[in-house]
XYZ file of C-alpha atoms in Angstrom:
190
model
C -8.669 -33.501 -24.695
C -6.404 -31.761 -21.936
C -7.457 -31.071 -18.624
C -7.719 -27.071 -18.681
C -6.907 -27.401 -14.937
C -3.596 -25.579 -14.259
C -1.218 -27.475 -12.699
C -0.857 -27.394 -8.874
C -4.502 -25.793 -8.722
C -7.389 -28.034 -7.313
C -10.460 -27.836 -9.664
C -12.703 -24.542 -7.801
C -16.137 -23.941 -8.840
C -16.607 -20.761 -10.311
C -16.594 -18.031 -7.304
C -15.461 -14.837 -8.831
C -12.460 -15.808 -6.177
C -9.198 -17.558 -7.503
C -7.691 -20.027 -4.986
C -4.341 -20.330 -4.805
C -2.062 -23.224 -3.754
C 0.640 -20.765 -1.870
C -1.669 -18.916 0.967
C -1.147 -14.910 2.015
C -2.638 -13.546 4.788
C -3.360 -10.321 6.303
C -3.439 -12.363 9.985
C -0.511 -13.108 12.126
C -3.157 -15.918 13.753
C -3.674 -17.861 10.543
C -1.128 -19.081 7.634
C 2.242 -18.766 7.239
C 4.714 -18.558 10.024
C 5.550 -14.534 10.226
C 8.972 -13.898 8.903
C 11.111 -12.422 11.999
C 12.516 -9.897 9.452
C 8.994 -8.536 9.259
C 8.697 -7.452 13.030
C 9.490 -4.177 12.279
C 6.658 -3.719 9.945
C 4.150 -6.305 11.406
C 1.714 -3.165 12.584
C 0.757 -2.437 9.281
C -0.846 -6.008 8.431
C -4.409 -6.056 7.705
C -7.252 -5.094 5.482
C -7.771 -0.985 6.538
C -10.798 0.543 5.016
C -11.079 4.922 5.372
C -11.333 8.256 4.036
C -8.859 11.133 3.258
C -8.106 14.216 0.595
C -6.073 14.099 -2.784
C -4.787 17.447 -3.372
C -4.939 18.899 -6.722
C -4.357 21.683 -9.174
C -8.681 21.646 -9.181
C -8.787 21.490 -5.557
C -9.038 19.287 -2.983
C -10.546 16.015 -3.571
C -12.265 13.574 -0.823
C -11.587 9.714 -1.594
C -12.248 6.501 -0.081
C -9.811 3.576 0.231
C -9.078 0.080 0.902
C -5.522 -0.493 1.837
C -4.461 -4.368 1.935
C -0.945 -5.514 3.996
C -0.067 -9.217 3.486
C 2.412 -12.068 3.631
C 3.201 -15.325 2.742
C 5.759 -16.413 5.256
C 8.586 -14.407 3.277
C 10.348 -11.337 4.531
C 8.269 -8.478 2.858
C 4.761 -7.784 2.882
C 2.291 -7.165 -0.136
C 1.074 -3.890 -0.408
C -2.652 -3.014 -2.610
C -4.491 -0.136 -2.332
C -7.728 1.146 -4.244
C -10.051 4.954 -4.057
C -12.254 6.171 -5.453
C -14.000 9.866 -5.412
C -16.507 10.713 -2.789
C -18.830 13.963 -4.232
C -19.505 16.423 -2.054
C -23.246 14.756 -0.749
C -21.415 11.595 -0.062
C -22.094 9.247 -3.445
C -19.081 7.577 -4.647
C -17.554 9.290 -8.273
C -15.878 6.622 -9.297
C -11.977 4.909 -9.258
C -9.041 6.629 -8.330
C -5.693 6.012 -7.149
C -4.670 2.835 -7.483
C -1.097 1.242 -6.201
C 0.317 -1.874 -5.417
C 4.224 -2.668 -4.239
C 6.303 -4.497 -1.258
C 7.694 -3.258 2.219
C 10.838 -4.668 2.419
C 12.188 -4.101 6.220
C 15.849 -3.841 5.743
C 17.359 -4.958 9.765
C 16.171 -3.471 12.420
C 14.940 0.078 11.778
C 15.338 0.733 8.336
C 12.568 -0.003 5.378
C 12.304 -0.040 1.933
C 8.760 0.310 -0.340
C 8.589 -0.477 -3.722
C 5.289 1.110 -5.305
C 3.796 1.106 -8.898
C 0.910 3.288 -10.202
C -0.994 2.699 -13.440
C -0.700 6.722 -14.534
C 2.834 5.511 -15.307
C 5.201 6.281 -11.669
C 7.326 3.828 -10.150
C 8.777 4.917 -6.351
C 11.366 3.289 -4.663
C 11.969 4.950 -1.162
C 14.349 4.034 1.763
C 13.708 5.002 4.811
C 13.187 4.235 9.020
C 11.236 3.162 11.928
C 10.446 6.664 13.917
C 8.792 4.193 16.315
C 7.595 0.810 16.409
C 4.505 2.057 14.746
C 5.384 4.745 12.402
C 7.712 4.923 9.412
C 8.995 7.729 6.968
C 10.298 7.024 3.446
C 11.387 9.378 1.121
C 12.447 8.360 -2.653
C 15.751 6.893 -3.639
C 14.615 6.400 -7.279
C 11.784 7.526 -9.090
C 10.707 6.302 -12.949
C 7.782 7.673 -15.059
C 6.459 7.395 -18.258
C 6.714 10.115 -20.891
C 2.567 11.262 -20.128
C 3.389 11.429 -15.982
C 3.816 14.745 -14.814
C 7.423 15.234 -13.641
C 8.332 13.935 -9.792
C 11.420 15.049 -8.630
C 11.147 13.503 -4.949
C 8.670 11.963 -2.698
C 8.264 11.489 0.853
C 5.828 9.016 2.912
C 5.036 8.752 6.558
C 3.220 6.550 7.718
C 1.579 6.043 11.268
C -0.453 4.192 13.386
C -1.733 6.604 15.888
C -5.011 5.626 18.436
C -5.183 2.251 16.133
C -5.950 3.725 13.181
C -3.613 3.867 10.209
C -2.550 7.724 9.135
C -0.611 8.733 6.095
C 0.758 11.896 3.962
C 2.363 11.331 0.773
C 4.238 14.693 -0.930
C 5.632 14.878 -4.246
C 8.432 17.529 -5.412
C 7.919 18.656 -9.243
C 10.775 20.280 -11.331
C 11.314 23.431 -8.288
C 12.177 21.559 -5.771
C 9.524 22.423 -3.733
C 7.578 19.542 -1.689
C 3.821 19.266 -1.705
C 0.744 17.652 -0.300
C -0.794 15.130 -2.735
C -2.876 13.011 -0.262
C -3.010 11.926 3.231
C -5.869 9.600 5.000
C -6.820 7.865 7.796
C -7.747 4.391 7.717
C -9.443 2.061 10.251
C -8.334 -1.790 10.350
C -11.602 -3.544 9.338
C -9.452 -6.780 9.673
């Protein structure tokens, strides 16, 4: 009989948490070495846990999220984020938006974010450092599946502003015409 260890992975007791033999972290303190091609982007590492509004044809919608920034010593940083509905009194609905991608600082100033959604978009957008911590992106090329509504252009900024983490994202549609879809603010939790 085979071990049913994979290789290179030290035998874990069953945690619910897979250990990995390459470590990421959201902390300049521990793990890799930072990559000096990250500086420009280093603000945004962390866990960031917050609220914010997803605007819709139904109306607005309050959500929750969890936002994850991480590297391994490499010159991008992971990028994971997770909602889910908050109802009017409070009580959580239920998933939402869902994303995960890399920033890929590009030189000094200049940034690139490669983002996938399950509903079936894929968003590459270019863009700069405004400051040393804020950033705005808007889409170089966008790629959906037949079922995704139709996204013409996006544009993200993204801040840091009283050390908590602010965003807008807005999405263009056949017209032309750019709109809210959701913005939030986050707080670094770690």
């Amino acid at each position: 009989m085979t071990d049913p260890t994979p290789v290179g992975l030290p035998e874990q007791p069953v945690t619910g948490r897979t250990e990995l033999p390459v470590e990421e972290t959201t902390d300049v303190r521990t793990g890799p070495e930072v990559a000096h091609e990250l500086l420009s982007v280093l603000p945004l590492l962390g866990e960031w846990h917050g609220e914010g509004v997803l605007v819709g044809p139904a109306g607005d919608q309050r959500f929750g999220q969890w936002v994850r920034f991480a590297h391994d010593g490499r010159d991008f940083l992971a990028y994971e984020s997770r909602t889910w509905t908050i109802a009017d009194d409070g009580t959580v609905g239920g998933p939402d938006v869902r994303e995960s991608g890399f920033w890929r600082p590009r030189g000094e100033d200049e940034v690139e974010l490669l983002v996938a959604h399950p509903e079936g978009l894929v968003e590459i957008l270019v863009g700069t450092a405004r400051s040393t911590t804020s950033w705005e992106l808007t889409s170089d090329v966008l790629a959906r599946t037949p079922d995704h509504p139709d996204v013409t252009k996006a544009v993200r900024l993204y801040g840091i502003v009283e050390g908590a983490l602010m965003y807008a994202v807005d999405h263009a549609g056949p017209d032309g015409q750019l709109r809210p879809v959701m913005s939030a603010r986050l707080e670094r939790i770690r």
